[in-house]
Amino acid sequence: MSLDDSHDARFDTVIDRRGTQSSKWDYMEKYYGVSPEGGLAMWTADSDYPTPACVTDALHRAADHGIFGYYPVNDEYLAAIQWWMKTRHNWQIEPSWILTAQGLGNAIGLSLDVWTEPGDQVVIFSPVYHEFRNKVEKSGREVNECPLRRDGDTYMLDLDDAQARMTGREKMLIWCSPQNPSGRVWTAEELRAVADFAAHNDLTLVSDEVHHDLVYAGSTFVPMHIAAPDHEDRLIVLTSASKTFNIAGQRTGNMIIPNASLRRDMQNRLNALDYKPAGLSLLMITAAYSPEGAEWVDAQVAYLEGNRALFDAAIDAIPGVHSLPLRSTYLAWVDFAGTGMSYEEISRRVLKDARIAPSAGPEFGAGGETFLRFNLAAPRATIQEACNRLTAAFSDLQ
C-alpha cells in the first residue's frame, strides 16, 4: 500500500482542538511546557480526527429528541458489544458477562478494590501503560514490576525471571494486550503462558485489551479468554470503544467477566456505589459497534498504516534513533539510545526545539529509560510536520 492509497478525507482534515477543553491540547503546556500555539500534541492516547458519522448521527437524533431522562443498560447495547466481539475478534460472549465502568481506568480501580486489599502486591510487566502503576499506588497497593526482555525490536516474556520476583504477597496481575507502549501483539501461546503464570501464583488476571481493534496487517489479536478459556475463574477482560472510535471522554468501558462468582463480586460493588453508565455514551457505543462503524475502523487502520510508514521512515533516517515497528495501536515507541545523549538532552530537543509533546518513556517503567512515545492518530499533514521538526531538531547528527 502506498501513502497515496491511504489518504482519506475523513482523517486528513485538520481540526483545531485548542480551546475546546481537550486534555491533549489544552493541558499540553501545563504538563510539558509546550504551548498549543505552534506546538504539536502527541502524548495522550486520543485521536485528532472525528468519530464516525454513525456515532455523531446517533447523538444528533438524541439531541433532536430533546429529552435526556433515565436510560438503562439495554438489550440493544449489550447485543452490539456481543456482535462486535464475535464479528471482529471471533470471541463469542454472553450479554450477561458484560458489566460497565466509567472507563477502563475506573475498571482497573474497581478491580483493585474488589479483589485486593491495601498492602497487597500487583504484578505488571514493564515497560507498560503508566496508569497501571498509578492506579495500583493510588489504591494503597504495591507494584511488583517484572521487566519484559527486549529481543531486537520485540518485547518477550521472561516468566522465569518474573517467578523469581514473586514474594507471595501478590494478588493480581494487570496485563496489557495489545501491548502499550510497544504495540506488541501477543500470540495465543504467550497469552496462555501468562494465564498459567497467574494460576500458578493464584492471581486475579485483569487483561486490558483496549487497543484490540487497531491491529495491522500481518498480526492477529487473540482475546485472553480464547487463549486460556480454562482460566476464566480468575479472568476479567477490559474492552472499550474509547480508543477505537475516539470517544474516551464518554468514560464508559466494558468489564467482560465470564465467571459468575467474579461477576457477582463486581456487580455487588457497582450496586453499592449506585453506578450506572451515562445514557448518551450507551447510544454512542451502540452506534459504533455496527457495520458502519466496522467499515470506519478498517479505513482508520489503513490510514494509520500510512502514518506509521511515514513516521518510521523519517525517524529511522536520524542516526541513533529508531522507531520500533508497530504491530498495533497508534502509539510509536521511539528509542533514542543510539544518539548517546542524556534523556534530558533528548527531551530538550523534542520539547523545546521541535515543540512536540510526546509521552515520556521513563513513565512506562523499566525499559523505557531512553524512549519517547508519539501518538500517530492525527491527520497526515500533522505527522509530516512532526517528522520535519524532529529531523531538524537532530540535524547535527546527519
mmCIF file of C-alpha atoms in Angstrom:
data_model
loop_
_atom_site.group_PDB
_atom_site.id
_atom_site.type_symbol
_atom_site.label_atom_id
_atom_site.label_comp_id
_atom_site.label_asym_id
_atom_site.label_seq_id
_atom_site.Cartn_x
_atom_site.Cartn_y
_atom_site.Cartn_z
ATOM 1 C CA MET A 1 0.000 0.000 0.000
ATOM 2 C CA SER A 2 1.394 3.413 -0.940
ATOM 3 C CA LEU A 3 0.938 6.542 1.148
ATOM 4 C CA ASP A 4 -1.313 7.956 -1.559
ATOM 5 C CA ASP A 5 -3.580 4.919 -1.276
ATOM 6 C CA SER A 6 -4.024 5.527 2.448
ATOM 7 C CA HIS A 7 -5.275 9.118 2.186
ATOM 8 C CA ASP A 8 -8.873 9.533 3.347
ATOM 9 C CA ALA A 9 -10.719 12.831 3.778
ATOM 10 C CA ARG A 10 -12.311 11.564 6.977
ATOM 11 C CA PHE A 11 -8.881 11.515 8.601
ATOM 12 C CA ASP A 12 -6.949 14.067 6.520
ATOM 13 C CA THR A 13 -8.905 17.128 7.652
ATOM 14 C CA VAL A 14 -7.032 19.160 10.280
ATOM 15 C CA ILE A 15 -9.342 20.234 13.109
ATOM 16 C CA ASP A 16 -8.220 22.878 15.612
ATOM 17 C CA ARG A 17 -8.869 21.397 19.069
ATOM 18 C CA ARG A 18 -7.269 24.227 21.020
ATOM 19 C CA GLY A 19 -9.607 25.946 23.439
ATOM 20 C CA THR A 20 -12.125 23.066 23.378
ATOM 21 C CA GLN A 21 -11.234 21.673 26.837
ATOM 22 C CA SER A 22 -9.203 18.954 25.131
ATOM 23 C CA SER A 23 -6.829 17.395 27.663
ATOM 24 C CA LYS A 24 -4.459 16.524 24.852
ATOM 25 C CA TRP A 25 -4.117 20.103 23.598
ATOM 26 C CA ASP A 26 -5.205 22.452 26.355
ATOM 27 C CA TYR A 27 -3.126 20.761 29.081
ATOM 28 C CA MET A 28 -0.023 20.239 26.968
ATOM 29 C CA GLU A 29 1.675 23.393 28.221
ATOM 30 C CA LYS A 30 0.884 22.595 31.870
ATOM 31 C CA TYR A 31 2.438 19.126 31.694
ATOM 32 C CA TYR A 32 5.148 19.538 29.046
ATOM 33 C CA GLY A 33 5.873 23.240 28.726
ATOM 34 C CA VAL A 34 4.884 23.153 25.044
ATOM 35 C CA SER A 35 2.438 25.877 24.061
ATOM 36 C CA PRO A 36 -0.549 24.793 21.943
ATOM 37 C CA GLU A 37 0.219 27.893 19.892
ATOM 38 C CA GLY A 38 2.664 26.303 17.483
ATOM 39 C CA GLY A 39 3.155 23.094 19.461
ATOM 40 C CA LEU A 40 2.140 19.560 18.454
ATOM 41 C CA ALA A 41 0.301 17.376 20.982
ATOM 42 C CA MET A 42 1.456 13.773 20.531
ATOM 43 C CA TRP A 43 1.114 12.448 24.056
ATOM 44 C CA THR A 44 -2.207 11.259 25.489
ATOM 45 C CA ALA A 45 -3.933 8.498 23.517
ATOM 46 C CA ASP A 46 -6.811 10.120 21.723
ATOM 47 C CA SER A 47 -7.216 10.935 18.036
ATOM 48 C CA ASP A 48 -7.225 14.258 16.204
ATOM 49 C CA TYR A 49 -9.899 13.248 13.703
ATOM 50 C CA PRO A 50 -13.647 12.939 14.341
ATOM 51 C CA THR A 51 -15.530 9.858 15.431
ATOM 52 C CA PRO A 52 -17.504 8.258 12.564
ATOM 53 C CA ALA A 53 -20.754 9.658 11.210
ATOM 54 C CA CYS A 54 -22.784 6.722 12.548
ATOM 55 C CA VAL A 55 -21.896 7.847 16.077
ATOM 56 C CA THR A 56 -22.466 11.563 15.566
ATOM 57 C CA ASP A 57 -25.744 10.818 13.780
ATOM 58 C CA ALA A 58 -26.921 8.938 16.882
ATOM 59 C CA LEU A 59 -26.070 11.961 19.012
ATOM 60 C CA HIS A 60 -27.931 14.278 16.641
ATOM 61 C CA ARG A 61 -31.005 12.082 16.876
ATOM 62 C CA ALA A 62 -30.831 12.170 20.661
ATOM 63 C CA ALA A 63 -30.437 15.958 20.648
ATOM 64 C CA ASP A 64 -33.364 16.344 18.269
ATOM 65 C CA HIS A 65 -35.472 14.178 20.588
ATOM 66 C CA GLY A 66 -34.664 16.689 23.310
ATOM 67 C CA ILE A 67 -35.348 14.575 26.397
ATOM 68 C CA PHE A 68 -32.477 13.148 28.426
ATOM 69 C CA GLY A 69 -34.106 11.110 31.160
ATOM 70 C CA TYR A 70 -33.012 7.871 32.774
ATOM 71 C CA TYR A 71 -31.563 5.426 30.288
ATOM 72 C CA PRO A 72 -30.895 1.794 31.297
ATOM 73 C CA VAL A 73 -28.260 -0.636 30.099
ATOM 74 C CA ASN A 74 -30.455 -2.219 27.412
ATOM 75 C CA ASP A 75 -30.504 -5.304 25.226
ATOM 76 C CA GLU A 76 -29.563 -3.358 22.085
ATOM 77 C CA TYR A 77 -26.397 -2.022 23.718
ATOM 78 C CA LEU A 78 -25.363 -5.442 25.032
ATOM 79 C CA ALA A 79 -26.133 -7.087 21.684
ATOM 80 C CA ALA A 80 -23.949 -4.544 19.874
ATOM 81 C CA ILE A 81 -20.973 -5.407 22.088
ATOM 82 C CA GLN A 82 -21.655 -9.112 21.619
ATOM 83 C CA TRP A 83 -21.865 -8.675 17.826
ATOM 84 C CA TRP A 84 -18.630 -6.684 17.733
ATOM 85 C CA MET A 85 -16.622 -9.211 19.713
ATOM 86 C CA LYS A 86 -17.892 -12.091 17.586
ATOM 87 C CA THR A 87 -17.539 -10.332 14.225
ATOM 88 C CA ARG A 88 -14.240 -8.545 14.824
ATOM 89 C CA HIS A 89 -12.464 -10.902 17.225
ATOM 90 C CA ASN A 90 -14.169 -14.287 16.806
ATOM 91 C CA TRP A 91 -14.996 -14.158 20.515
ATOM 92 C CA GLN A 92 -18.413 -15.488 21.486
ATOM 93 C CA ILE A 93 -19.510 -13.792 24.689
ATOM 94 C CA GLU A 94 -22.792 -13.759 26.550
ATOM 95 C CA PRO A 95 -24.597 -10.447 27.211
ATOM 96 C CA SER A 96 -24.773 -11.380 30.896
ATOM 97 C CA TRP A 97 -20.970 -11.287 31.089
ATOM 98 C CA ILE A 98 -20.848 -7.547 30.360
ATOM 99 C CA LEU A 99 -20.644 -5.013 33.187
ATOM 100 C CA THR A 100 -19.899 -1.334 32.604
ATOM 101 C CA ALA A 101 -17.447 1.009 34.282
ATOM 102 C CA GLN A 102 -16.647 4.682 33.940
ATOM 103 C CA GLY A 103 -13.820 3.932 31.518
ATOM 104 C CA LEU A 104 -11.090 1.342 31.858
ATOM 105 C CA GLY A 105 -9.082 3.350 34.372
ATOM 106 C CA ASN A 106 -12.118 3.158 36.604
ATOM 107 C CA ALA A 107 -12.468 -0.558 35.797
ATOM 108 C CA ILE A 108 -8.893 -1.154 36.989
ATOM 109 C CA GLY A 109 -9.575 0.826 40.155
ATOM 110 C CA LEU A 110 -12.745 -1.176 40.793
ATOM 111 C CA SER A 111 -10.899 -4.442 40.206
ATOM 112 C CA LEU A 112 -8.228 -3.468 42.715
ATOM 113 C CA ASP A 113 -10.949 -2.513 45.188
ATOM 114 C CA VAL A 114 -12.900 -5.762 44.793
ATOM 115 C CA TRP A 115 -10.146 -8.386 44.530
ATOM 116 C CA THR A 116 -7.197 -6.968 46.500
ATOM 117 C CA GLU A 117 -6.562 -5.314 49.860
ATOM 118 C CA PRO A 118 -4.315 -2.383 50.842
ATOM 119 C CA GLY A 119 -0.736 -3.599 51.110
ATOM 120 C CA ASP A 120 -1.181 -6.397 48.563
ATOM 121 C CA GLN A 121 1.171 -6.534 45.604
ATOM 122 C CA VAL A 122 0.085 -6.310 41.977
ATOM 123 C CA VAL A 123 2.177 -7.676 39.117
ATOM 124 C CA ILE A 124 2.797 -5.629 35.957
ATOM 125 C CA PHE A 125 5.143 -6.342 33.037
ATOM 126 C CA SER A 126 7.116 -3.271 32.007
ATOM 127 C CA PRO A 127 7.512 -1.137 30.042
ATOM 128 C CA VAL A 128 3.747 -0.752 30.186
ATOM 129 C CA TYR A 129 0.997 1.857 30.243
ATOM 130 C CA HIS A 130 1.947 4.154 33.113
ATOM 131 C CA GLU A 131 -1.569 4.315 34.566
ATOM 132 C CA PHE A 132 -1.273 0.697 35.711
ATOM 133 C CA ARG A 133 1.333 1.764 38.263
ATOM 134 C CA ASN A 134 -0.543 4.940 39.137
ATOM 135 C CA LYS A 135 -3.811 3.120 39.802
ATOM 136 C CA VAL A 136 -2.107 0.487 41.942
ATOM 137 C CA GLU A 137 -0.241 3.011 44.064
ATOM 138 C CA LYS A 138 -3.213 5.342 44.461
ATOM 139 C CA SER A 139 -5.207 2.416 45.838
ATOM 140 C CA GLY A 140 -2.642 1.720 48.555
ATOM 141 C CA ARG A 141 -1.340 -1.422 46.893
ATOM 142 C CA GLU A 142 2.257 -2.089 45.824
ATOM 143 C CA VAL A 143 3.637 -2.754 42.350
ATOM 144 C CA ASN A 144 5.755 -5.810 41.672
ATOM 145 C CA GLU A 145 7.369 -4.838 38.379
ATOM 146 C CA CYS A 146 8.533 -7.641 36.109
ATOM 147 C CA PRO A 147 10.550 -6.421 33.105
ATOM 148 C CA LEU A 148 9.912 -7.732 29.629
ATOM 149 C CA ARG A 149 13.006 -8.857 27.768
ATOM 150 C CA ARG A 150 13.809 -6.937 24.591
ATOM 151 C CA ASP A 151 14.941 -9.056 21.663
ATOM 152 C CA GLY A 152 15.809 -6.624 18.883
ATOM 153 C CA ASP A 153 12.585 -4.813 18.070
ATOM 154 C CA THR A 154 10.371 -7.218 20.013
ATOM 155 C CA TYR A 155 9.496 -7.461 23.690
ATOM 156 C CA MET A 156 9.403 -11.014 25.030
ATOM 157 C CA LEU A 157 8.116 -12.596 28.212
ATOM 158 C CA ASP A 158 10.619 -13.808 30.776
ATOM 159 C CA LEU A 159 8.376 -15.721 33.146
ATOM 160 C CA ASP A 160 11.280 -17.455 34.882
ATOM 161 C CA ASP A 161 12.587 -14.041 35.891
ATOM 162 C CA ALA A 162 9.076 -12.946 36.875
ATOM 163 C CA GLN A 163 8.618 -16.031 39.041
ATOM 164 C CA ALA A 164 11.875 -15.288 40.829
ATOM 165 C CA ARG A 165 10.485 -11.854 41.728
ATOM 166 C CA MET A 166 7.340 -13.194 43.388
ATOM 167 C CA THR A 167 7.103 -12.537 47.142
ATOM 168 C CA GLY A 168 3.874 -14.388 47.946
ATOM 169 C CA ARG A 169 2.047 -11.100 48.600
ATOM 170 C CA GLU A 170 0.779 -10.771 45.027
ATOM 171 C CA LYS A 171 -2.983 -10.930 44.482
ATOM 172 C CA MET A 172 -3.462 -9.588 40.947
ATOM 173 C CA LEU A 173 -1.768 -9.362 37.561
ATOM 174 C CA ILE A 174 -2.725 -6.450 35.295
ATOM 175 C CA TRP A 175 -1.923 -7.411 31.715
ATOM 176 C CA CYS A 176 -1.795 -5.231 28.582
ATOM 177 C CA SER A 177 -2.824 -6.769 25.245
ATOM 178 C CA PRO A 178 -2.018 -5.465 22.681
ATOM 179 C CA GLN A 179 0.993 -4.095 24.495
ATOM 180 C CA ASN A 180 1.212 -0.368 25.187
ATOM 181 C CA PRO A 181 3.681 1.284 24.567
ATOM 182 C CA SER A 182 5.412 -1.073 22.116
ATOM 183 C CA GLY A 183 2.433 -2.162 20.011
ATOM 184 C CA ARG A 184 3.338 -5.817 20.543
ATOM 185 C CA VAL A 185 0.600 -8.312 19.614
ATOM 186 C CA TRP A 186 0.878 -11.375 21.822
ATOM 187 C CA THR A 187 0.454 -14.873 20.413
ATOM 188 C CA ALA A 188 -2.083 -17.336 21.803
ATOM 189 C CA GLU A 189 0.786 -19.363 23.249
ATOM 190 C CA GLU A 190 2.212 -16.346 25.067
ATOM 191 C CA LEU A 191 -1.197 -15.416 26.434
ATOM 192 C CA ARG A 192 -1.710 -18.953 27.658
ATOM 193 C CA ALA A 193 1.650 -18.781 29.426
ATOM 194 C CA VAL A 194 0.618 -15.571 31.182
ATOM 195 C CA ALA A 195 -2.658 -17.135 32.305
ATOM 196 C CA ASP A 196 -0.792 -20.226 33.553
ATOM 197 C CA PHE A 197 1.586 -17.920 35.463
ATOM 198 C CA ALA A 198 -1.405 -16.179 37.066
ATOM 199 C CA ALA A 199 -2.914 -19.537 38.035
ATOM 200 C CA HIS A 200 0.373 -20.840 39.433
ATOM 201 C CA ASN A 201 0.605 -17.774 41.672
ATOM 202 C CA ASP A 202 -3.146 -17.616 42.402
ATOM 203 C CA LEU A 203 -3.534 -14.157 40.874
ATOM 204 C CA THR A 204 -6.677 -12.499 39.594
ATOM 205 C CA LEU A 205 -5.904 -11.733 35.940
ATOM 206 C CA VAL A 206 -7.102 -8.370 34.625
ATOM 207 C CA SER A 207 -6.485 -8.196 30.870
ATOM 208 C CA ASP A 208 -6.702 -4.656 29.446
ATOM 209 C CA GLU A 209 -7.479 -5.141 25.736
ATOM 210 C CA VAL A 210 -8.449 -1.559 24.874
ATOM 211 C CA HIS A 211 -6.337 -1.375 21.685
ATOM 212 C CA HIS A 212 -7.600 -4.687 20.281
ATOM 213 C CA ASP A 213 -9.298 -3.129 17.237
ATOM 214 C CA LEU A 214 -6.202 -1.277 15.997
ATOM 215 C CA VAL A 215 -4.076 -4.137 14.654
ATOM 216 C CA TYR A 216 -2.107 -4.011 11.407
ATOM 217 C CA ALA A 217 -1.865 -6.489 8.565
ATOM 218 C CA GLY A 218 0.301 -9.479 9.395
ATOM 219 C CA SER A 219 -0.747 -9.637 13.055
ATOM 220 C CA THR A 220 -3.807 -11.199 14.665
ATOM 221 C CA PHE A 221 -5.178 -10.198 18.038
ATOM 222 C CA VAL A 222 -6.317 -13.042 20.299
ATOM 223 C CA PRO A 223 -8.568 -12.284 23.289
ATOM 224 C CA MET A 224 -7.219 -13.694 26.536
ATOM 225 C CA HIS A 225 -10.415 -15.701 27.070
ATOM 226 C CA ILE A 226 -9.910 -17.508 23.746
ATOM 227 C CA ALA A 227 -6.261 -18.242 24.546
ATOM 228 C CA ALA A 228 -6.940 -19.514 28.060
ATOM 229 C CA PRO A 229 -10.628 -20.445 28.471
ATOM 230 C CA ASP A 230 -9.938 -22.833 31.341
ATOM 231 C CA HIS A 231 -8.631 -19.929 33.432
ATOM 232 C CA GLU A 232 -11.838 -17.920 33.268
ATOM 233 C CA ASP A 233 -12.302 -18.470 37.025
ATOM 234 C CA ARG A 234 -9.713 -15.712 37.546
ATOM 235 C CA LEU A 235 -10.196 -13.596 34.397
ATOM 236 C CA ILE A 236 -11.567 -10.080 33.947
ATOM 237 C CA VAL A 237 -11.301 -8.716 30.394
ATOM 238 C CA LEU A 238 -11.439 -4.959 29.873
ATOM 239 C CA THR A 239 -12.522 -3.582 26.499
ATOM 240 C CA SER A 240 -13.818 -0.247 25.295
ATOM 241 C CA ALA A 241 -14.810 1.680 22.198
ATOM 242 C CA SER A 242 -12.825 4.636 23.543
ATOM 243 C CA LYS A 243 -9.550 4.364 21.595
ATOM 244 C CA THR A 244 -11.096 2.720 18.550
ATOM 245 C CA PHE A 245 -13.671 5.453 17.961
ATOM 246 C CA ASN A 246 -12.061 8.372 19.838
ATOM 247 C CA ILE A 247 -14.823 8.633 22.445
ATOM 248 C CA ALA A 248 -12.684 8.297 25.595
ATOM 249 C CA GLY A 249 -14.298 11.408 27.036
ATOM 250 C CA GLN A 250 -17.551 9.476 27.415
ATOM 251 C CA ARG A 251 -15.891 7.465 30.188
ATOM 252 C CA THR A 252 -17.570 4.143 29.510
ATOM 253 C CA GLY A 253 -15.882 0.753 29.238
ATOM 254 C CA ASN A 254 -16.702 -2.936 29.478
ATOM 255 C CA MET A 255 -15.720 -5.395 32.166
ATOM 256 C CA ILE A 256 -16.363 -8.741 30.485
ATOM 257 C CA ILE A 257 -16.390 -11.384 33.212
ATOM 258 C CA PRO A 258 -17.247 -14.953 32.123
ATOM 259 C CA ASN A 259 -17.123 -16.391 35.653
ATOM 260 C CA ALA A 260 -20.390 -15.993 37.574
ATOM 261 C CA SER A 261 -18.766 -15.713 41.009
ATOM 262 C CA LEU A 262 -16.339 -12.982 39.938
ATOM 263 C CA ARG A 263 -19.124 -11.210 38.100
ATOM 264 C CA ARG A 264 -21.308 -11.273 41.190
ATOM 265 C CA ASP A 265 -18.469 -9.769 43.251
ATOM 266 C CA MET A 266 -18.156 -6.850 40.842
ATOM 267 C CA GLN A 267 -21.899 -6.377 40.403
ATOM 268 C CA ASN A 268 -22.293 -6.132 44.178
ATOM 269 C CA ARG A 269 -19.654 -3.402 44.289
ATOM 270 C CA LEU A 270 -21.314 -1.492 41.451
ATOM 271 C CA ASN A 271 -24.647 -1.772 43.243
ATOM 272 C CA ALA A 272 -23.123 -0.446 46.463
ATOM 273 C CA LEU A 273 -21.706 2.535 44.567
ATOM 274 C CA ASP A 274 -25.026 3.016 42.728
ATOM 275 C CA TYR A 275 -23.080 3.190 39.474
ATOM 276 C CA LYS A 276 -24.993 3.464 36.196
ATOM 277 C CA PRO A 277 -23.472 4.462 32.826
ATOM 278 C CA ALA A 278 -24.442 7.691 31.081
ATOM 279 C CA GLY A 279 -27.248 7.313 28.545
ATOM 280 C CA LEU A 280 -25.555 9.194 25.699
ATOM 281 C CA SER A 281 -22.456 7.031 25.979
ATOM 282 C CA LEU A 282 -24.579 3.896 25.586
ATOM 283 C CA LEU A 283 -26.172 5.362 22.451
ATOM 284 C CA MET A 284 -22.752 6.206 21.013
ATOM 285 C CA ILE A 285 -21.284 2.767 21.674
ATOM 286 C CA THR A 286 -24.330 1.009 20.240
ATOM 287 C CA ALA A 287 -23.976 3.081 17.073
ATOM 288 C CA ALA A 288 -20.207 2.495 16.885
ATOM 289 C CA TYR A 289 -20.422 -1.278 17.203
ATOM 290 C CA SER A 290 -22.165 -1.668 13.860
ATOM 291 C CA PRO A 291 -21.312 -2.488 10.234
ATOM 292 C CA GLU A 292 -20.885 1.245 9.563
ATOM 293 C CA GLY A 293 -18.508 1.513 12.493
ATOM 294 C CA ALA A 294 -16.585 -1.542 11.318
ATOM 295 C CA GLU A 295 -16.039 -0.005 7.876
ATOM 296 C CA TRP A 296 -14.757 3.178 9.505
ATOM 297 C CA VAL A 297 -12.331 1.229 11.722
ATOM 298 C CA ASP A 298 -10.929 -0.613 8.700
ATOM 299 C CA ALA A 299 -10.395 2.736 6.968
ATOM 300 C CA GLN A 300 -8.766 4.151 10.093
ATOM 301 C CA VAL A 301 -6.317 1.258 10.361
ATOM 302 C CA ALA A 302 -5.379 1.697 6.691
ATOM 303 C CA TYR A 303 -4.807 5.401 7.306
ATOM 304 C CA LEU A 304 -2.709 4.697 10.392
ATOM 305 C CA GLU A 305 -0.609 2.290 8.316
ATOM 306 C CA GLY A 306 0.290 5.265 6.131
ATOM 307 C CA ASN A 307 1.072 7.466 9.128
ATOM 308 C CA ARG A 308 3.204 4.721 10.626
ATOM 309 C CA ALA A 309 5.185 4.227 7.415
ATOM 310 C CA LEU A 310 5.809 7.959 7.013
ATOM 311 C CA PHE A 311 6.853 8.453 10.632
ATOM 312 C CA ASP A 312 9.096 5.384 10.843
ATOM 313 C CA ALA A 313 10.943 6.268 7.653
ATOM 314 C CA ALA A 314 11.713 9.776 8.891
ATOM 315 C CA ILE A 315 12.683 8.692 12.410
ATOM 316 C CA ASP A 316 14.881 5.818 11.295
ATOM 317 C CA ALA A 317 16.750 8.208 8.994
ATOM 318 C CA ILE A 318 18.025 10.100 12.060
ATOM 319 C CA PRO A 319 21.303 8.457 13.155
ATOM 320 C CA GLY A 320 20.958 6.756 16.517
ATOM 321 C CA VAL A 321 17.154 6.987 16.626
ATOM 322 C CA HIS A 322 14.830 4.055 15.963
ATOM 323 C CA SER A 323 11.050 3.647 15.915
ATOM 324 C CA LEU A 324 10.112 0.096 16.862
ATOM 325 C CA PRO A 325 7.832 -1.379 14.173
ATOM 326 C CA LEU A 326 4.240 -1.207 15.375
ATOM 327 C CA ARG A 327 2.016 -4.272 15.087
ATOM 328 C CA SER A 328 -0.922 -2.496 16.724
ATOM 329 C CA THR A 329 -2.027 0.788 18.375
ATOM 330 C CA TYR A 330 -1.283 4.266 17.046
ATOM 331 C CA LEU A 331 1.496 4.885 19.579
ATOM 332 C CA ALA A 332 5.018 4.909 18.143
ATOM 333 C CA TRP A 333 7.677 3.767 20.626
ATOM 334 C CA VAL A 334 10.909 5.535 19.702
ATOM 335 C CA ASP A 335 14.329 4.647 21.102
ATOM 336 C CA PHE A 336 16.956 7.419 21.254
ATOM 337 C CA ALA A 337 19.641 5.277 22.917
ATOM 338 C CA GLY A 338 21.848 5.247 19.831
ATOM 339 C CA THR A 339 22.358 9.010 19.978
ATOM 340 C CA GLY A 340 24.402 8.671 23.156
ATOM 341 C CA MET A 341 22.572 11.698 24.543
ATOM 342 C CA SER A 342 21.233 12.047 28.051
ATOM 343 C CA TYR A 343 17.485 11.807 28.469
ATOM 344 C CA GLU A 344 17.437 15.461 29.461
ATOM 345 C CA GLU A 345 19.076 16.473 26.184
ATOM 346 C CA ILE A 346 16.731 14.276 24.142
ATOM 347 C CA SER A 347 13.719 15.806 25.880
ATOM 348 C CA ARG A 348 15.027 19.330 25.434
ATOM 349 C CA ARG A 349 15.413 18.887 21.702
ATOM 350 C CA VAL A 350 11.964 17.360 21.276
ATOM 351 C CA LEU A 351 10.058 19.665 23.641
ATOM 352 C CA LYS A 352 11.912 22.941 23.127
ATOM 353 C CA ASP A 353 13.424 22.742 19.641
ATOM 354 C CA ALA A 354 10.786 20.640 17.857
ATOM 355 C CA ARG A 355 7.931 21.918 20.059
ATOM 356 C CA ILE A 356 6.397 18.455 20.231
ATOM 357 C CA ALA A 357 4.889 16.955 23.383
ATOM 358 C CA PRO A 358 5.190 13.121 23.387
ATOM 359 C CA SER A 359 4.817 10.816 26.385
ATOM 360 C CA ALA A 360 7.973 10.371 28.459
ATOM 361 C CA GLY A 361 9.423 6.875 28.198
ATOM 362 C CA PRO A 362 10.546 6.533 31.837
ATOM 363 C CA GLU A 363 6.892 6.851 32.923
ATOM 364 C CA PHE A 364 6.323 3.378 31.440
ATOM 365 C CA GLY A 365 8.761 1.755 33.865
ATOM 366 C CA ALA A 366 11.843 -0.384 33.402
ATOM 367 C CA GLY A 367 12.900 -0.465 29.758
ATOM 368 C CA GLY A 368 11.529 2.983 28.899
ATOM 369 C CA GLU A 369 14.560 4.999 30.005
ATOM 370 C CA THR A 370 15.699 6.027 26.502
ATOM 371 C CA PHE A 371 12.284 6.208 24.830
ATOM 372 C CA LEU A 372 9.579 8.659 23.907
ATOM 373 C CA ARG A 373 6.075 7.631 22.790
ATOM 374 C CA PHE A 374 4.457 9.543 19.918
ATOM 375 C CA ASN A 375 0.720 9.480 19.109
ATOM 376 C CA LEU A 376 0.225 8.983 15.352
ATOM 377 C CA ALA A 377 -3.595 9.257 15.342
ATOM 378 C CA ALA A 378 -3.652 12.570 13.532
ATOM 379 C CA PRO A 379 -4.053 13.909 10.001
ATOM 380 C CA ARG A 380 -1.191 13.026 7.652
ATOM 381 C CA ALA A 381 -0.122 16.685 7.484
ATOM 382 C CA THR A 382 0.435 16.707 11.255
ATOM 383 C CA ILE A 383 2.609 13.601 11.067
ATOM 384 C CA GLN A 384 4.636 15.120 8.220
ATOM 385 C CA GLU A 385 5.148 18.299 10.254
ATOM 386 C CA ALA A 386 6.300 16.252 13.250
ATOM 387 C CA CYS A 387 8.775 14.405 11.025
ATOM 388 C CA ASN A 388 10.135 17.679 9.694
ATOM 389 C CA ARG A 389 10.564 19.116 13.184
ATOM 390 C CA LEU A 390 12.262 16.039 14.629
ATOM 391 C CA THR A 391 14.620 15.833 11.662
ATOM 392 C CA ALA A 392 15.576 19.476 12.201
ATOM 393 C CA ALA A 393 15.964 19.068 15.959
ATOM 394 C CA PHE A 394 18.561 16.319 15.437
ATOM 395 C CA SER A 395 20.054 17.728 12.222
ATOM 396 C CA ASP A 396 23.547 17.867 13.739
ATOM 397 C CA LEU A 397 23.572 14.057 13.750
ATOM 398 C CA GLN A 398 23.065 13.842 9.988
#
